Amino acid sequence: MSAILTIAEASRLIADKVLSPVELTKECLARIGKLDPALNSFLLLTEERALADARAAEARVMKGALKGKLDGIPIAHKDIYNTAGIRTTAHSKLLEHNVPTKDATTVHLLAEAGTVMLGKLATHEFAMGGPSFDLPWPPARNPWNPEHFTAGSSSGTGAAVAAGLILGGTGSDTGGSIRGPAALCGIAGIKPTYGLVSRAGILPLAFTLDHSGPMAWTSEDCAILLQAMAGYDAADPASANRPVPDFSAELNQGVKGLRVGVIRHFHETDHQVSAATQAGIETGLAVLREQGAVMSDITLSPLQDYHACGFLILIVEAYAVHEPWLQSRFYDYGESFRDRIGLAALVSGAEYLHAIRMRRDLCLEMAAAMADVDVVVTAAQPGEALPIKEVPKWSSFKPNFTIPFNVTGYPALSVCTGFGAGGLPVSMQIAAKPFCEPTLFRVAHAYEQATGWRGQRPAMVA
Amino acid sequence: MGLAFNSWEHWEAAMSKMTEATFDALIERSKLPLTAETRREIYGVSGMLEDMVARVTRAKPREAEPAIIFVPEQRP
């Protein structure tokens, strides 16, 4: 089995006819067979479909009709993305036998780009809660140490990408569900600007906070995947009708002259991160500074304000989505999901509206604070992944670093900044202004290129 | 406001100000078929939810507000 390739590397080799999409797919399938029994990242493996996709891609290569950088690239989808004729469960007993008749818009777009679909990936139940041990399938585990948590809810995508079972995959992010697992699994993951990527055909969690986005080993690979996923879709009422930029266009421009704001109080006082996470952020800032970025500190409302606002909106909107089932099939949900969502029954209409009004204030605050910078930096997670059996059931009460960018809709990305005392990944989060994803990728790529973390895979992969 | 949440102790100390009778009334209204155990579990953490509600419930002027209040490109 060869070294695990990034999407960018594999696509160049495929274009040069040095790498066969069929062989690449078979390598992924072999790795899944070897490693996934310990990781549980796949809920459903679609081997025949994958090989058919790969053979079609290979035929295009031989005809000189390659579709683009994603042609022949093995990916998989979080199991809240509808896939026509293929079971889509949300990792829940309630949808255990659900087979959609139509692909989600993003599933269709990625298939049209020539990707090879390997299957459906573990998630926290309905993209919330977890880790859960009372669902029809076990939770995904962290390839850096399978006794540890992946974070969620895009847990399967985080684990599968880190272990090289797929080269990239889809996630969804309502309060941090792409950036959390990206951070704890040591990969890259972006929550794009609200409205940039269609959510049509993706099971909703909270309408005004839900985002769809890609996860991959590098930020460059995320840019390649996002290129296929982004764009206006009339089927998603929140879709932004605006031109899609070239997300890779600024990748190699470096960060000289870019202005970086550091939301230091988020991770130093509001919710103090581990020493390794703090060191990773400081080293990351030093790397960017050495390349010519200009630093300044930014002060926002306390992280707890953003978290309270986002949390209340999230549980109330999710409750509204699930109310009929909560009333009729409450105990068919796993304990983690049902108890967390049950809290929403205690929130009044006026309290929800208070959160909505506060959200507007926070959006205005974020816009004003970012007026004079290009990106902001803070933590993505407080530290390394906890042992999976030690994750507190009510950990969602803890203010998280990712939800401010769901509350405001700003694009944000997590990158690996090294490893903590336990040998598991630590990370930092970079956010940009709305629809400024190319700048976000530019900063993340500059950081990744200047550091060696992308050369290190989990020991179980070797 | 602005409390550092660096340990679990703060949350464990966040006892509900809601009476059990009020809690029961809200659950009845929701029509959620909760067992006694689930009721105890949710009631036990409802103080933390109240902390969040208190954080977002601030006096605001009584004046016009926009119909669409979430726009990512919001400008001050």
PDB file of N, CA and C in Angstrom, chain A residues 80-86 88 98-108 120 200-202 233-236:
ATOM      1  N   ILE A  80     -26.037  12.254   6.970  1.00  0.00           N
ATOM      2  CA  ILE A  80     -27.237  13.095   6.951  1.00  0.00           C
ATOM      3  C   ILE A  80     -27.428  13.688   5.550  1.00  0.00           C
ATOM      4  N   TYR A  81     -26.507  13.346   4.622  1.00  0.00           N
ATOM      5  CA  TYR A  81     -26.624  13.785   3.232  1.00  0.00           C
ATOM      6  C   TYR A  81     -27.444  12.731   2.475  1.00  0.00           C
ATOM      7  N   ASN A  82     -28.548  13.141   1.904  1.00  0.00           N
ATOM      8  CA  ASN A  82     -29.371  12.190   1.148  1.00  0.00           C
ATOM      9  C   ASN A  82     -28.618  11.658  -0.064  1.00  0.00           C
ATOM     10  N   THR A  83     -28.714  10.344  -0.250  1.00  0.00           N
ATOM     11  CA  THR A  83     -28.101   9.693  -1.403  1.00  0.00           C
ATOM     12  C   THR A  83     -29.168   8.808  -2.049  1.00  0.00           C
ATOM     13  N   ALA A  84     -29.471   9.092  -3.301  1.00  0.00           N
ATOM     14  CA  ALA A  84     -30.559   8.382  -3.993  1.00  0.00           C
ATOM     15  C   ALA A  84     -30.296   6.881  -4.021  1.00  0.00           C
ATOM     16  N   GLY A  85     -31.264   6.132  -3.495  1.00  0.00           N
ATOM     17  CA  GLY A  85     -31.153   4.676  -3.536  1.00  0.00           C
ATOM     18  C   GLY A  85     -30.176   4.097  -2.528  1.00  0.00           C
ATOM     19  N   ILE A  86     -29.568   4.940  -1.735  1.00  0.00           N
ATOM     20  CA  ILE A  86     -28.581   4.474  -0.745  1.00  0.00           C
ATOM     21  C   ILE A  86     -29.030   4.939   0.639  1.00  0.00           C
ATOM     22  N   THR A  88     -29.784   6.351   4.146  1.00  0.00           N
ATOM     23  CA  THR A  88     -29.340   7.580   4.819  1.00  0.00           C
ATOM     24  C   THR A  88     -30.029   7.623   6.170  1.00  0.00           C
ATOM     25  N   ASN A  98     -34.218   4.212   6.118  1.00  0.00           N
ATOM     26  CA  ASN A  98     -34.581   5.304   5.210  1.00  0.00           C
ATOM     27  C   ASN A  98     -33.720   5.274   3.940  1.00  0.00           C
ATOM     28  N   VAL A  99     -34.368   5.201   2.798  1.00  0.00           N
ATOM     29  CA  VAL A  99     -33.640   5.228   1.522  1.00  0.00           C
ATOM     30  C   VAL A  99     -34.188   6.383   0.686  1.00  0.00           C
ATOM     31  N   PRO A 100     -33.459   7.483   0.583  1.00  0.00           N
ATOM     32  CA  PRO A 100     -33.954   8.636  -0.192  1.00  0.00           C
ATOM     33  C   PRO A 100     -34.051   8.307  -1.679  1.00  0.00           C
ATOM     34  N   THR A 101     -34.869   9.091  -2.353  1.00  0.00           N
ATOM     35  CA  THR A 101     -35.018   8.888  -3.801  1.00  0.00           C
ATOM     36  C   THR A 101     -34.198   9.903  -4.592  1.00  0.00           C
ATOM     37  N   LYS A 102     -33.649  10.889  -3.876  1.00  0.00           N
ATOM     38  CA  LYS A 102     -32.927  11.957  -4.589  1.00  0.00           C
ATOM     39  C   LYS A 102     -31.654  12.306  -3.823  1.00  0.00           C
ATOM     40  N   ASP A 103     -30.588  12.613  -4.561  1.00  0.00           N
ATOM     41  CA  ASP A 103     -29.350  13.061  -3.933  1.00  0.00           C
ATOM     42  C   ASP A 103     -29.506  14.474  -3.364  1.00  0.00           C
ATOM     43  N   ALA A 104     -28.818  14.739  -2.262  1.00  0.00           N
ATOM     44  CA  ALA A 104     -28.653  16.127  -1.835  1.00  0.00           C
ATOM     45  C   ALA A 104     -27.937  16.887  -2.951  1.00  0.00           C
ATOM     46  N   THR A 105     -28.172  18.180  -3.026  1.00  0.00           N
ATOM     47  CA  THR A 105     -27.542  18.972  -4.095  1.00  0.00           C
ATOM     48  C   THR A 105     -26.022  18.794  -4.097  1.00  0.00           C
ATOM     49  N   THR A 106     -25.420  18.817  -2.922  1.00  0.00           N
ATOM     50  CA  THR A 106     -23.957  18.711  -2.852  1.00  0.00           C
ATOM     51  C   THR A 106     -23.470  17.316  -3.240  1.00  0.00           C
ATOM     52  N   VAL A 107     -24.244  16.287  -2.903  1.00  0.00           N
ATOM     53  CA  VAL A 107     -23.882  14.923  -3.318  1.00  0.00           C
ATOM     54  C   VAL A 107     -23.887  14.855  -4.846  1.00  0.00           C
ATOM     55  N   HIS A 108     -24.916  15.463  -5.432  1.00  0.00           N
ATOM     56  CA  HIS A 108     -25.019  15.489  -6.901  1.00  0.00           C
ATOM     57  C   HIS A 108     -23.839  16.253  -7.512  1.00  0.00           C
ATOM     58  N   LYS A 120     -21.253   5.901   3.287  1.00  0.00           N
ATOM     59  CA  LYS A 120     -21.859   6.850   4.208  1.00  0.00           C
ATOM     60  C   LYS A 120     -21.148   6.769   5.563  1.00  0.00           C
ATOM     61  N   ALA A 200     -29.791  21.791   0.622  1.00  0.00           N
ATOM     62  CA  ALA A 200     -30.940  21.028   0.125  1.00  0.00           C
ATOM     63  C   ALA A 200     -30.610  19.538   0.102  1.00  0.00           C
ATOM     64  N   GLY A 201     -31.486  18.735   0.714  1.00  0.00           N
ATOM     65  CA  GLY A 201     -31.261  17.293   0.757  1.00  0.00           C
ATOM     66  C   GLY A 201     -30.366  16.845   1.901  1.00  0.00           C
ATOM     67  N   ILE A 202     -30.022  17.773   2.775  1.00  0.00           N
ATOM     68  CA  ILE A 202     -29.253  17.406   3.981  1.00  0.00           C
ATOM     69  C   ILE A 202     -30.218  17.530   5.158  1.00  0.00           C
ATOM     70  N   ASP A 233     -28.389  27.651  -5.182  1.00  0.00           N
ATOM     71  CA  ASP A 233     -29.326  26.538  -5.362  1.00  0.00           C
ATOM     72  C   ASP A 233     -30.708  26.998  -4.910  1.00  0.00           C
ATOM     73  N   ALA A 234     -31.603  27.113  -5.846  1.00  0.00           N
ATOM     74  CA  ALA A 234     -32.959  27.574  -5.524  1.00  0.00           C
ATOM     75  C   ALA A 234     -33.662  26.638  -4.547  1.00  0.00           C
ATOM     76  N   ALA A 235     -33.180  25.411  -4.425  1.00  0.00           N
ATOM     77  CA  ALA A 235     -33.814  24.455  -3.515  1.00  0.00           C
ATOM     78  C   ALA A 235     -33.472  24.725  -2.050  1.00  0.00           C
ATOM     79  N   ASP A 236     -32.492  25.572  -1.796  1.00  0.00           N
ATOM     80  CA  ASP A 236     -32.168  25.984  -0.425  1.00  0.00           C
ATOM     81  C   ASP A 236     -32.537  27.459  -0.290  1.00  0.00           C
TER      82      ASP A 236
END
